[in-house]
Structures are given as C-alpha cells and as structure tokens.
Short mmCIF file of C-alpha atoms and ligand atoms in Angstrom, two decimals:
data_model
loop_
_atom_site.label_atom_id
_atom_site.label_comp_id
_atom_site.label_asym_id
_atom_site.label_seq_id
_atom_site.Cartn_x
_atom_site.Cartn_y
_atom_site.Cartn_z
CA MET A 1348 8.08 -14.49 49.77
CA LEU A 1349 4.11 -14.01 48.94
CA ALA A 1350 3.50 -11.77 51.90
CA ALA A 1351 6.14 -9.05 50.27
CA ILE A 1352 4.02 -8.62 47.08
CA PRO A 1353 2.24 -5.19 47.73
CA SER A 1354 -1.05 -4.97 47.63
CA VAL A 1355 -3.26 -3.28 44.85
CA ASP A 1356 -3.73 -0.07 47.09
CA ARG A 1357 -0.10 0.03 47.80
CA ALA A 1358 1.02 -0.02 44.11
CA LEU A 1359 -1.59 2.39 43.31
CA ASN A 1360 -0.36 5.47 46.18
CA MET A 1361 3.34 5.05 45.02
CA ALA A 1362 4.54 8.31 43.75
CA THR A 1363 5.42 6.67 40.54
CA THR A 1364 2.18 5.20 39.89
CA GLN A 1365 0.55 8.79 40.32
CA VAL A 1366 2.69 9.93 37.41
CA LEU A 1367 1.49 6.76 35.15
CA ILE A 1368 -2.26 7.43 36.24
CA ALA A 1369 -1.73 11.31 34.76
CA GLU A 1370 -0.46 9.88 31.73
CA TYR A 1371 -2.72 6.82 30.92
CA GLY A 1372 -5.77 7.38 32.98
CA ARG A 1373 -6.75 5.57 36.47
CA THR A 1374 -8.88 2.51 35.02
CA PRO A 1375 -5.95 1.24 32.53
CA VAL A 1376 -3.11 1.69 35.66
CA VAL A 1377 -5.43 -0.35 37.70
CA SER A 1378 -5.84 -2.94 35.39
CA ALA A 1379 -2.23 -3.13 34.75
CA ILE A 1380 -1.63 -3.36 38.34
CA ARG A 1381 -3.75 -5.98 38.77
CA THR A 1382 -2.38 -7.84 35.95
CA LEU A 1383 1.41 -7.58 37.23
CA LEU A 1384 0.23 -8.55 40.78
CA ALA A 1385 -1.09 -11.56 39.46
CA GLU A 1386 2.03 -12.36 37.31
CA LEU A 1387 4.14 -11.68 40.49
CA ARG A 1388 2.04 -14.16 42.56
CA ASP A 1389 2.23 -16.81 40.09
CA HIS A 1390 6.28 -16.33 39.62
CA VAL A 1391 6.39 -16.76 43.28
CA THR A 1392 4.28 -19.70 43.67
CA ARG A 1393 6.62 -21.68 41.00
CA SER A 1394 9.93 -20.31 41.75
CA ASP A 1395 12.16 -19.13 44.57
CA SER A 1396 14.94 -17.66 42.62
CA LEU A 1397 13.43 -14.29 42.10
CA PRO A 1398 16.10 -10.90 41.69
CA ALA A 1399 15.72 -9.52 45.31
CA ASP A 1400 14.12 -5.95 44.20
CA ILE A 1401 11.68 -7.42 42.62
CA PHE A 1402 8.87 -5.96 44.52
CA SER A 1403 10.68 -2.88 45.08
CA GLU A 1404 8.97 0.71 44.00
CA PRO A 1405 11.42 1.30 40.85
CA ALA A 1406 11.17 -2.28 39.83
CA ILE A 1407 7.29 -2.47 39.89
CA ASN A 1408 7.05 0.69 38.25
CA LEU A 1409 9.33 -0.09 35.43
CA ARG A 1410 7.25 -3.17 34.53
CA LEU A 1411 3.66 -1.26 34.77
CA GLN A 1412 5.50 1.48 32.64
CA SER A 1413 6.29 -1.15 29.90
CA ALA A 1414 2.80 -2.63 30.21
CA LEU A 1415 0.90 0.51 29.94
CA GLN A 1416 3.35 1.26 26.70
CA ARG A 1417 2.90 -1.88 25.31
CA SER A 1418 -1.25 -1.69 25.47
CA PHE A 1419 -1.37 1.84 24.45
CA ARG A 1420 0.74 1.43 21.56
CA PRO A 1421 -1.41 2.38 18.15
CA SER A 1422 -2.22 -1.22 16.31
CA LEU A 1423 -1.01 0.60 12.89
CA ARG A 1424 2.21 1.62 13.28
CA PRO A 1425 5.14 3.19 11.06
CA VAL A 1426 7.78 0.86 9.96
CA PHE A 1427 10.88 1.11 7.69
CA ASN A 1428 10.02 -0.50 4.59
CA LEU A 1429 13.68 -2.07 3.13
CA THR A 1430 12.24 -5.00 1.60
CA GLY A 1431 13.12 -3.73 -1.60
CA THR A 1432 9.56 -3.82 -2.86
CA VAL A 1433 8.56 0.06 -3.43
CA LEU A 1434 4.80 0.09 -3.49
CA HIS A 1435 4.47 -2.86 -1.04
CA THR A 1436 0.73 -3.92 -0.69
CA ASN A 1437 1.14 -5.42 2.71
CA LEU A 1438 2.98 -1.86 4.10
CA GLY A 1439 0.42 0.47 2.58
CA ARG A 1440 1.82 1.02 -1.15
CA ALA A 1441 1.74 4.84 -1.76
CA GLN A 1442 3.73 7.45 0.92
CA LEU A 1443 1.62 10.81 0.75
CA PRO A 1444 3.28 13.83 0.35
CA ASP A 1445 2.76 16.64 2.81
CA VAL A 1446 0.52 18.68 0.76
CA ALA A 1447 -1.95 15.43 0.77
CA VAL A 1448 -1.56 15.21 4.69
CA GLN A 1449 -2.54 18.75 5.37
CA ALA A 1450 -5.15 18.58 3.02
CA VAL A 1451 -6.73 15.53 4.79
CA ILE A 1452 -5.83 17.16 8.25
CA ASP A 1453 -7.78 20.15 6.85
CA ALA A 1454 -11.00 18.22 5.42
CA MET A 1455 -11.24 16.09 8.82
CA THR A 1456 -10.92 18.41 11.66
CA ARG A 1457 -13.47 21.04 9.67
CA PRO A 1458 -16.78 21.09 7.92
CA CYS A 1459 -15.92 20.80 4.33
CA ASN A 1460 -17.58 21.20 1.00
CA LEU A 1461 -18.03 17.72 0.27
CA GLU A 1462 -21.30 17.66 -1.34
CA TYR A 1463 -21.70 21.25 -1.51
CA ASP A 1464 -21.90 23.40 -4.47
CA LEU A 1465 -20.70 26.47 -3.13
CA ASP A 1466 -21.39 28.68 -6.31
CA GLY A 1467 -25.18 27.53 -6.73
CA GLY A 1468 -25.40 27.36 -2.41
CA SER A 1469 -27.07 24.00 -2.93
CA ARG A 1470 -26.24 20.15 -2.39
CA GLY A 1471 -23.41 18.97 -4.46
CA ASP A 1472 -21.63 15.97 -5.87
CA ARG A 1473 -18.69 14.52 -4.29
CA ASP A 1474 -17.22 13.61 -7.58
CA ASN A 1475 -17.26 17.20 -8.61
CA LEU A 1476 -14.28 17.71 -6.54
CA ILE A 1477 -11.59 16.02 -8.59
CA GLU A 1478 -13.81 15.50 -11.89
CA PRO A 1479 -12.45 19.14 -13.55
CA LEU A 1480 -8.88 17.85 -12.48
CA LEU A 1481 -9.10 14.51 -14.19
CA GLN A 1482 -10.63 16.01 -17.38
CA GLU A 1483 -7.64 18.25 -17.53
CA LEU A 1484 -4.98 15.55 -17.09
CA THR A 1485 -6.54 12.71 -18.93
CA GLY A 1486 -8.67 14.26 -21.43
CA ALA A 1487 -11.52 12.37 -20.23
CA GLU A 1488 -15.04 13.71 -20.40
CA ALA A 1489 -16.34 12.37 -17.08
CA ALA A 1490 -14.80 10.71 -13.88
CA THR A 1491 -15.68 8.68 -10.73
CA VAL A 1492 -13.83 7.18 -7.63
CA VAL A 1493 -14.69 4.26 -5.61
CA ASN A 1494 -12.55 2.40 -2.78
CA ASN A 1495 -10.13 1.02 -5.20
CA ASN A 1496 -9.39 -0.24 -8.36
CA ALA A 1497 -11.19 -3.69 -7.51
CA ALA A 1498 -14.24 -1.83 -6.86
CA ALA A 1499 -14.08 0.03 -9.85
CA VAL A 1500 -13.90 -2.98 -12.21
CA PHE A 1501 -16.58 -4.39 -10.16
CA LEU A 1502 -18.94 -1.36 -10.40
CA ALA A 1503 -18.15 -0.85 -14.20
CA LEU A 1504 -18.80 -4.78 -14.64
CA ASN A 1505 -21.95 -4.58 -12.63
CA THR A 1506 -23.64 -1.37 -14.20
CA LEU A 1507 -22.52 -2.45 -18.02
CA GLY A 1508 -22.65 -6.23 -17.77
CA LEU A 1509 -25.09 -7.51 -15.53
CA ARG A 1510 -26.33 -10.70 -16.66
CA LYS A 1511 -24.76 -10.47 -20.02
CA GLU A 1512 -21.26 -11.42 -21.48
CA VAL A 1513 -18.20 -9.47 -21.23
CA ILE A 1514 -15.49 -10.82 -23.81
CA VAL A 1515 -11.78 -10.72 -22.39
CA SER A 1516 -8.52 -12.73 -23.83
CA ARG A 1517 -7.50 -15.91 -21.89
CA GLY A 1518 -4.12 -14.12 -22.11
CA GLU A 1519 -5.44 -11.36 -19.72
CA LEU A 1520 -7.21 -13.35 -16.69
CA VAL A 1521 -5.16 -12.16 -14.26
CA GLU A 1522 -4.77 -12.63 -10.40
CA ILE A 1523 -3.56 -9.81 -8.38
CA GLY A 1524 -2.40 -10.65 -4.67
CA GLY A 1525 -4.69 -13.78 -4.02
CA SER A 1526 -8.22 -11.98 -3.72
CA PHE A 1527 -8.66 -10.37 -7.02
CA ARG A 1528 -9.28 -12.56 -9.78
CA VAL A 1529 -10.69 -11.02 -12.93
CA PRO A 1530 -12.91 -14.72 -13.19
CA ASP A 1531 -14.18 -14.24 -9.89
CA ILE A 1532 -14.71 -10.39 -9.87
CA MET A 1533 -16.69 -10.91 -13.28
CA SER A 1534 -18.84 -13.48 -11.55
CA ARG A 1535 -19.71 -11.56 -8.43
CA ALA A 1536 -20.48 -8.42 -10.77
CA GLY A 1537 -23.51 -10.96 -12.18
CA CYS A 1538 -21.66 -10.90 -15.75
CA ARG A 1539 -20.77 -14.07 -17.87
CA LEU A 1540 -16.99 -14.15 -18.51
CA ARG A 1541 -16.33 -14.93 -22.32
CA GLU A 1542 -12.89 -16.10 -22.57
CA VAL A 1543 -11.37 -15.53 -26.21
CA GLY A 1544 -8.02 -16.93 -27.79
CA THR A 1545 -5.13 -18.57 -26.13
CA THR A 1546 -3.08 -17.82 -23.13
CA ASN A 1547 -0.19 -16.76 -25.36
CA ARG A 1548 -2.09 -15.49 -28.77
CA THR A 1549 -5.31 -13.80 -29.12
CA HIS A 1550 -6.11 -12.21 -32.30
CA LEU A 1551 -8.52 -9.52 -33.44
CA LYS A 1552 -10.96 -12.57 -35.37
CA ASP A 1553 -11.33 -14.46 -31.87
CA TYR A 1554 -13.19 -11.15 -30.52
CA THR A 1555 -15.20 -11.07 -33.74
CA GLU A 1556 -16.27 -14.20 -33.51
CA SER A 1557 -17.59 -14.12 -30.01
CA ILE A 1558 -19.61 -11.27 -30.25
CA SER A 1559 -23.28 -11.81 -29.93
CA ALA A 1560 -26.93 -10.08 -28.77
CA LYS A 1561 -25.57 -11.15 -25.35
CA THR A 1562 -22.08 -9.30 -25.70
CA ALA A 1563 -22.30 -6.47 -22.89
CA MET A 1564 -18.63 -5.14 -23.60
CA LEU A 1565 -15.35 -5.79 -24.50
CA LEU A 1566 -12.55 -5.88 -21.78
CA LYS A 1567 -8.74 -5.33 -21.94
CA VAL A 1568 -6.97 -5.99 -18.41
CA HIS A 1569 -3.18 -4.89 -18.46
CA THR A 1570 -1.01 -7.83 -17.31
CA SER A 1571 0.71 -6.07 -15.05
CA ASN A 1572 1.95 -8.55 -12.78
CA TYR A 1573 3.79 -11.04 -15.51
CA ALA A 1574 4.95 -10.96 -18.93
CA ILE A 1575 4.17 -13.76 -21.64
CA GLN A 1576 7.29 -13.90 -23.75
CA GLY A 1577 7.99 -15.62 -26.80
CA PHE A 1578 5.38 -16.57 -29.08
CA THR A 1579 2.59 -14.14 -28.66
CA ALA A 1580 -0.01 -11.69 -29.94
CA SER A 1581 -2.38 -9.59 -28.37
CA VAL A 1582 -4.91 -7.27 -30.04
CA ALA A 1583 -3.97 -3.26 -29.68
CA GLU A 1584 -6.62 -1.19 -28.01
CA LYS A 1585 -7.34 1.00 -31.13
CA ASN A 1586 -8.25 -2.22 -32.75
CA LEU A 1587 -10.77 -3.55 -30.11
CA ALA A 1588 -12.25 -0.15 -29.85
CA ALA A 1589 -12.55 0.15 -33.50
CA LEU A 1590 -14.36 -3.44 -33.25
CA ALA A 1591 -16.93 -2.65 -30.24
CA HIS A 1592 -17.70 0.48 -31.81
CA GLU A 1593 -18.53 -1.23 -34.81
CA HIS A 1594 -20.88 -3.15 -32.62
CA GLY A 1595 -22.07 -0.29 -30.61
CA LEU A 1596 -20.67 -1.85 -27.55
CA PRO A 1597 -18.46 -0.11 -25.05
CA PHE A 1598 -14.70 -1.05 -24.41
CA MET A 1599 -13.22 -0.92 -21.20
CA VAL A 1600 -9.54 -1.06 -20.06
CA ASP A 1601 -8.71 -2.03 -16.65
CA LEU A 1602 -5.09 -0.62 -16.25
CA GLY A 1603 -4.24 -1.32 -12.52
CA SER A 1604 -1.29 0.77 -12.07
CA GLY A 1605 -2.10 3.29 -14.45
CA THR A 1606 0.31 6.17 -14.08
CA LEU A 1607 -0.31 9.86 -15.26
CA ALA A 1608 3.24 10.28 -15.74
CA ASP A 1609 5.58 9.53 -18.59
CA LEU A 1610 7.76 7.05 -16.83
CA ASP A 1611 9.90 6.29 -19.68
CA LYS A 1612 11.36 10.23 -19.40
CA LEU A 1613 12.00 9.85 -15.82
CA GLY A 1614 14.18 6.61 -16.82
CA LEU A 1615 11.58 4.13 -15.39
CA PRO A 1616 10.12 1.20 -17.07
CA SER A 1617 7.20 2.27 -19.68
CA GLU A 1618 3.58 1.73 -18.35
CA PRO A 1619 0.83 2.63 -20.07
CA THR A 1620 -0.93 5.66 -19.17
CA PRO A 1621 -4.93 6.29 -18.93
CA GLN A 1622 -4.55 9.43 -21.27
CA GLU A 1623 -3.21 6.73 -23.87
CA SER A 1624 -5.85 4.14 -23.61
CA LEU A 1625 -8.58 7.19 -23.78
CA ALA A 1626 -6.72 8.15 -26.85
CA ASN A 1627 -7.00 4.70 -28.45
CA GLY A 1628 -10.38 5.02 -28.23
CA ALA A 1629 -11.31 3.01 -24.58
CA ASP A 1630 -15.00 4.31 -23.35
CA LEU A 1631 -14.01 3.46 -19.81
CA VAL A 1632 -10.29 3.06 -17.99
CA THR A 1633 -9.99 2.18 -14.42
CA PHE A 1634 -6.70 2.64 -12.10
CA SER A 1635 -5.80 2.44 -8.86
CA GLY A 1636 -5.01 5.73 -6.59
CA ASP A 1637 -1.98 3.96 -4.40
CA LYS A 1638 -0.10 2.44 -6.81
CA LEU A 1639 2.30 4.49 -9.31
CA LEU A 1640 -0.29 7.33 -9.12
CA GLY A 1641 1.37 7.99 -5.64
CA GLY A 1642 -2.05 8.57 -3.75
CA PRO A 1643 -4.53 7.24 -1.47
CA GLN A 1644 -6.26 3.92 -1.65
CA ALA A 1645 -8.78 4.71 -4.57
CA GLY A 1646 -10.24 3.14 -8.07
CA ILE A 1647 -10.66 5.96 -10.32
CA ILE A 1648 -13.08 5.32 -13.27
CA ILE A 1649 -12.55 7.96 -16.41
CA GLY A 1650 -14.33 7.78 -19.73
CA ARG A 1651 -17.45 8.77 -21.58
CA LYS A 1652 -19.89 10.71 -19.77
CA ASP A 1653 -23.18 8.71 -20.56
CA LEU A 1654 -21.39 5.57 -19.07
CA ILE A 1655 -19.85 7.06 -16.03
CA ALA A 1656 -23.78 8.70 -15.54
CA LYS A 1657 -24.92 5.11 -15.49
CA ILE A 1658 -22.41 4.18 -13.26
CA LYS A 1659 -22.67 6.82 -10.40
CA ARG A 1660 -26.73 5.85 -10.72
CA ASN A 1661 -25.83 1.99 -9.69
CA PRO A 1662 -27.07 1.96 -5.94
CA LEU A 1663 -23.50 0.08 -5.31
CA LYS A 1664 -21.52 3.09 -5.93
CA ARG A 1665 -23.28 4.21 -2.75
CA ALA A 1666 -21.66 1.26 -1.09
CA LEU A 1667 -18.33 1.78 -2.77
CA ARG A 1668 -17.86 5.27 -2.54
CA VAL A 1669 -14.98 7.23 -0.56
CA ASP A 1670 -14.99 9.46 2.51
CA LYS A 1671 -13.57 12.99 2.22
CA MET A 1672 -10.20 12.05 3.31
CA THR A 1673 -9.92 10.00 0.03
CA TYR A 1674 -11.07 13.05 -1.94
CA ALA A 1675 -9.01 15.25 -0.09
CA ALA A 1676 -5.84 13.22 -0.68
CA LEU A 1677 -6.49 12.79 -4.34
CA ASP A 1678 -7.11 16.24 -5.01
CA ALA A 1679 -3.61 17.11 -3.61
CA VAL A 1680 -1.92 14.29 -5.16
CA LEU A 1681 -3.62 15.18 -8.55
CA ARG A 1682 -2.89 18.87 -8.44
CA LEU A 1683 1.05 17.81 -8.40
CA TYR A 1684 0.91 16.26 -11.92
CA ARG A 1685 0.25 19.87 -13.22
CA ASP A 1686 3.79 20.73 -12.65
CA PRO A 1687 5.72 17.67 -14.01
CA GLU A 1688 9.02 19.03 -14.05
CA ARG A 1689 8.84 19.19 -10.05
CA LEU A 1690 6.69 15.90 -9.64
CA ILE A 1691 9.63 13.73 -8.52
CA GLN A 1692 10.44 16.26 -6.16
CA ASN A 1693 6.83 16.72 -4.77
CA LEU A 1694 5.69 12.85 -5.02
CA PRO A 1695 7.38 10.09 -2.70
CA THR A 1696 6.38 7.22 -4.95
CA LEU A 1697 8.44 8.95 -7.77
CA ARG A 1698 11.14 10.44 -5.69
CA LEU A 1699 11.68 6.99 -4.44
CA LEU A 1700 11.56 5.04 -7.28
CA THR A 1701 14.06 7.48 -9.30
CA ARG A 1702 16.45 7.50 -6.60
CA SER A 1703 19.88 7.22 -8.02
CA THR A 1704 22.59 4.33 -6.74
CA ALA A 1705 24.84 7.35 -5.96
CA GLU A 1706 22.20 8.66 -3.42
CA ILE A 1707 21.42 5.19 -2.21
CA GLU A 1708 24.72 4.60 -1.41
CA VAL A 1709 25.14 7.59 0.87
CA VAL A 1710 22.37 6.67 2.86
CA ALA A 1711 23.91 3.17 3.39
CA LYS A 1712 27.34 4.54 4.34
CA GLU A 1713 25.68 6.82 6.71
CA VAL A 1714 23.94 3.83 8.39
CA LEU A 1715 26.77 1.39 7.81
CA PRO A 1716 28.66 1.80 10.97
CA ALA A 1717 25.90 1.47 13.41
CA VAL A 1718 24.58 -1.66 12.05
CA MET A 1719 28.30 -3.28 11.85
CA LEU A 1720 28.38 -2.13 15.50
CA ALA A 1721 25.21 -4.02 16.48
CA MET A 1722 25.95 -6.51 14.40
CA SER A 1723 29.30 -7.52 16.05
CA GLY A 1724 29.52 -11.20 17.35
CA HIS A 1725 26.93 -12.18 15.18
CA ALA A 1726 26.95 -11.10 11.22
CA THR A 1727 29.46 -9.36 8.97
CA VAL A 1728 27.69 -6.19 7.52
CA ALA A 1729 28.66 -4.90 3.99
CA ILE A 1730 27.36 -2.75 1.56
CA LYS A 1731 26.28 -4.39 -1.63
CA PRO A 1732 24.54 -4.01 -5.03
CA CYS A 1733 20.97 -5.18 -5.42
CA HIS A 1734 17.77 -4.65 -7.18
CA SER A 1735 14.57 -2.89 -5.96
CA GLN A 1736 11.18 -3.34 -7.48
CA ILE A 1737 8.30 -1.13 -8.38
CA GLY A 1738 5.89 -3.29 -6.53
CA SER A 1739 1.91 -3.73 -6.52
CA GLY A 1740 1.72 -5.39 -10.00
CA SER A 1741 4.16 -3.41 -11.79
CA LEU A 1742 6.34 -5.68 -14.22
CA PRO A 1743 8.45 -7.94 -11.66
CA VAL A 1744 10.61 -8.38 -14.22
CA ASN A 1745 11.51 -4.46 -14.60
CA LEU A 1746 14.24 -4.31 -11.67
CA LEU A 1747 15.97 -0.73 -10.19
CA SER A 1748 19.43 -0.99 -9.57
CA SER A 1749 19.88 -0.44 -5.86
CA GLU A 1750 22.46 -0.93 -2.66
CA CYS A 1751 21.50 -2.62 0.36
CA LEU A 1752 23.24 -3.32 3.64
CA ALA A 1753 23.86 -7.37 3.37
CA ILE A 1754 23.72 -8.80 6.76
CA SER A 1755 25.33 -12.32 6.75
CA PRO A 1756 25.58 -14.52 9.88
CA LEU A 1757 28.92 -15.62 10.97
CA ILE A 1758 27.43 -18.94 11.35
CA LYS A 1759 27.68 -21.28 8.05
CA GLY A 1760 25.98 -24.36 7.16
CA ARG A 1761 23.96 -25.47 9.63
CA GLY A 1762 22.35 -23.29 12.05
CA GLU A 1763 22.97 -20.19 9.28
CA GLY A 1764 19.17 -20.38 8.66
CA SER A 1765 17.92 -20.23 11.86
CA ALA A 1766 20.54 -17.53 12.56
CA LEU A 1767 18.98 -15.36 9.75
CA LYS A 1768 15.65 -15.56 11.06
CA LYS A 1769 16.66 -14.56 14.42
CA ILE A 1770 18.63 -11.30 12.90
CA ASP A 1771 15.04 -10.81 10.76
CA GLN A 1772 13.30 -11.02 14.14
CA ALA A 1773 15.38 -8.62 15.89
CA PHE A 1774 14.86 -6.22 13.50
CA ARG A 1775 11.24 -6.56 13.32
CA GLN A 1776 11.14 -5.99 17.09
CA LEU A 1777 12.27 -2.50 16.95
CA PRO A 1778 10.50 0.41 18.23
CA VAL A 1779 9.71 1.46 14.22
CA PRO A 1780 9.88 -2.23 13.15
CA ILE A 1781 12.83 -2.57 10.30
CA LEU A 1782 11.95 -4.82 7.66
CA GLY A 1783 14.28 -6.25 4.67
CA ARG A 1784 14.20 -9.66 2.91
CA ILE A 1785 16.49 -12.71 3.51
CA ALA A 1786 18.06 -13.65 -0.06
CA ASP A 1787 21.26 -15.26 -1.05
CA GLY A 1788 22.47 -16.34 2.82
CA ALA A 1789 21.97 -12.52 4.04
CA PHE A 1790 19.67 -10.45 5.93
CA CYS A 1791 19.20 -7.59 2.84
CA LEU A 1792 18.28 -3.85 3.91
CA ASP A 1793 17.69 -2.32 0.42
CA MET A 1794 18.43 1.43 1.31
CA ARG A 1795 16.22 2.69 -1.84
CA CYS A 1796 13.22 3.24 0.97
CA LEU A 1797 15.54 4.87 3.67
CA GLU A 1798 14.68 8.60 3.27
CA THR A 1799 17.30 10.82 4.48
CA VAL A 1800 14.83 12.69 7.24
CA HIS A 1801 14.89 9.08 8.79
CA VAL A 1802 18.18 8.37 8.74
CA ASN A 1803 18.68 9.63 12.51
CA GLU A 1804 15.55 7.68 13.64
CA PHE A 1805 17.01 4.58 12.00
CA ILE A 1806 20.42 4.97 13.45
CA GLY A 1807 19.22 6.07 16.93
CA GLN A 1808 17.21 2.97 17.59
CA ILE A 1809 19.83 0.16 15.98
CA ARG A 1810 21.59 0.54 19.37
CA GLN A 1811 18.13 -1.37 20.99
CA LEU A 1812 18.87 -4.16 18.93
CA THR A 1813 18.78 -7.48 20.94
CA ILE A 1814 19.73 -10.84 18.94
CA ILE A 1815 18.82 -13.84 20.95
C1 PLP B 3227 -4.00 -3.90 -8.84
C2 PLP B 3227 -4.84 -4.28 -9.85
C3 PLP B 3227 -6.36 -4.16 -9.94
C4 PLP B 3227 -6.61 -4.26 -8.23
O1 PLP B 3227 -6.25 -2.78 -7.72
P1 PLP B 3227 -6.74 -2.25 -6.45
O2 PLP B 3227 -6.46 -0.94 -6.35
O3 PLP B 3227 -5.31 -2.88 -5.20
O4 PLP B 3227 -8.30 -2.93 -5.88
C5 PLP B 3227 -7.14 -4.60 -10.51
N1 PLP B 3227 -6.32 -4.70 -11.77
C6 PLP B 3227 -5.06 -4.66 -12.21
C7 PLP B 3227 -4.90 -4.91 -13.50
C8 PLP B 3227 -4.52 -4.25 -11.13
O5 PLP B 3227 -3.07 -4.26 -11.30
#
C-alpha cells in the first residue's frame, strides 16, 4: 500500500495541481502536498480499509483543494447574527452603511488630508475632520476622538483627575462586558474614586459633603446595562452640573451608548443623548462610536473647548488616537444624522432596530422551507414570536418584538440537550456561519437581522448543513 502513495514530485506535476499553483502559489501548494502525503502514509500504516481510489488524481486534488481553501480563509469572516442581540459586541457591533465603507476605501487606497489643512496649506489636526459636524449635531464647543469609549473615559479621567478624587454615585459603578469596570479604569487612570450614596439611593447632599480641595471632578455614568428599580433616588444632571460649577469643578457624563437620534420618535426605548447632557450643563460627555450611533469603533469626547484642548495635550492621546479609517467612517456616519427623516433607511443599526414584526415575518417565511428540508429527520421548525435585544449595554429590560425560526429536536428528554448542541454546531460550521441562541428547548434564529439582500446566500448554504 505504501508504495502506491505518489511522490511529492508526482503530485506536484499533476495537471490539477498546476491549477492550484496558479491560484495559491507554489510554496503553499508544496507544503499542502507534504502534509497530505504524510497523512496518507499515516493512514496506510494504521489501517488497511482505505477507499480504493484514495491515491487517484481526483481524490488527491479534492483533498488538496479543501486543505488550501481552509488555510487561505481569512480569520475574520462574515457571519449571520441571528442571536437576537442586534449590537453584539462579540460579533462586531454596528454594521456600517455603504457610504461609510466607500469613505474608508477612498481613505485607504489614496493619500488623504488626514492632518493637512487644505485651506492654509499647512499641517492640520485630525480631529478637525469631525469637530465641525459634532459641533453642529450636539451643540458642543469642541470634540476629539479616541479608540473606544473606554479610552475616552480613561483619557478624560487621567487628564483632569490625576492624583485627585473623582466623585461618583455607588449606584453607577458599572461593569461593562467584564473588562470595563468604572473603579478599575479610575485607578488605572491615576484617580482616586470617591464613592457617594448607596447602591439604590444617592442624594445631592451626598455629593456636596464629599467635595473637598482634593476633588477633581464630578462624574455621572449612565447605567446602561442594568436598571435599579423600586426605592431609588439619583441626582439629575442639571443639579450635579450646578453643584460642580458652584465649586469651580468640571462635571463629566459617561453615556456609554449615546445616540444622537431621538429614539422615542422611532418607537424605540428612549436613551439619553449627548446633546441633552450638554444642555443640562455637562462640561464633558463621552460615548461610543459603534453602539447606537451605528458607526465604527471609536470613543467620542465632546464638551468645553478648554477641557478638550487639555485632553488633546495629554501624551496618552497620541497612544489612544484613531487612524484614518475611523475618521472616514465616522465622518460619513455623522453626516447621515443631518437628514433625520431618512436616517432609518440609511443607517443599518437603526434600520434593524426599527424593523417591524411584519417585515421580519416575511423573511422568516422565505427561509422556512429550506430550513425545514435540511432539518427533516432531526427537528421540527416553526416560526414563533420572540424578543430581540438592542445589545451593547442598552437596557436589557427593553426588548423588541421579533419573529424567529424555532428549531426543536425530535428527541425529547435525555439526549435533547446534546441534540440541540449538535444543531447549533452544524449551523456554526457553514461557510458563512449562522449564529442563533438556544432557548426553551429550541435552537432559535431571530430573523430581525437577516437582511433581504442576504436571504439567497442564507438559503443557498442551508443545503450544506450536516448534522452528525
Ligand atoms: C459601553 C460602555 C463603555 C465602554 O465603551 P466601549 O466603546 O465599549 O469602549 C463605557 N461606559 C459605558 C456606560 C458603556 O455603556
């Protein structure tokens, strides 16, 4: 049997191998051949029951092709996010609109005026690319952009609160996704956290009594991913701003998501906006670029001109700054907010969040037959009502009505759990992995985020589902 295994040279000279060399290059093909031949040798020495044609040219070609395809597949790949969480941090949060993608391509493939003042013909400041738009949209005096909102909070704290105290309510010491915890960010930024009030109730006098010569600023953190209900009290931004200003201190608000749109008007759960915080007297507001704003990953800091100037002079700004791709995408996304009437149409995040159950059901009905066929013998499939979440720290108690394909294994009781896991895994192994969630004894595919343009791709690959 061993003698039947072709040599590297013979495999390399096969006509079909030449096609692979043209596509992938000689070096990777040679190394794929070596790996494959070693595998075959291994098989032969361990077992005698190999398919008769295993050393034939077509069989070798098929295995080489699939090995090369796998190794050339990019590590970062598109997936179908049917988990029901629209802004999913692990799945890349906001999807960019085409105008932003085009802006990124232009910025990446040609020289651009990233730090060049075209009017003056001299060196410019990259923040000038987005500052006028943010001034127009939020009423802020000034703006700057860093890598993400965690960096925005960190940089602002480090600039204004180094070796001093920052006063925050105990009810606002949030953790977002494990690695961002207000107390940790605060200590890494070199500030002392001065907690005031209790978990459920904090009053103005708690802040007043804590202000001293050591105080650097008052901070309010939007408790975006949980709600304290019942016997609660917190101090309004207006009152905190007034108190801070009485003592000559800055007042900062970390909004987290911070949409620029009026979500109430769109029929979505309301979220505070940066423009409201500024109007309430905040001196600085920080928010994310890729949460409800619907843009690229970024942290935006807006507010008082003198404070923003100080933040920009911090040497850490250089370490946290963003590149031209981010400015290009952010500029394009912010521009969409100038046309509020067509914002929902133009911005994927808001389009998906405001999709009606009727629209979602149309998509569910379109894909149902293909999924039923693929699941026959394994599971029943039905369209059921479900709830989507906004995600990325927006109130998890605010759910959006949606429709899902509920895939329930035929096996009940013992074995049902592992059958569900196998279904989940089979969907994840597809060329464009389909991600759902397991809930109430079913594998659920929330159809809210299956866009009409991707329906054919979805159906096309369902045939390849293999459940083992
Ligand atoms: C999400 C969030 C952050 C962190 O923002 P990233 O853009 O993920 O770095 C900080 N603060 C609050 C209140 C948040 O909701």
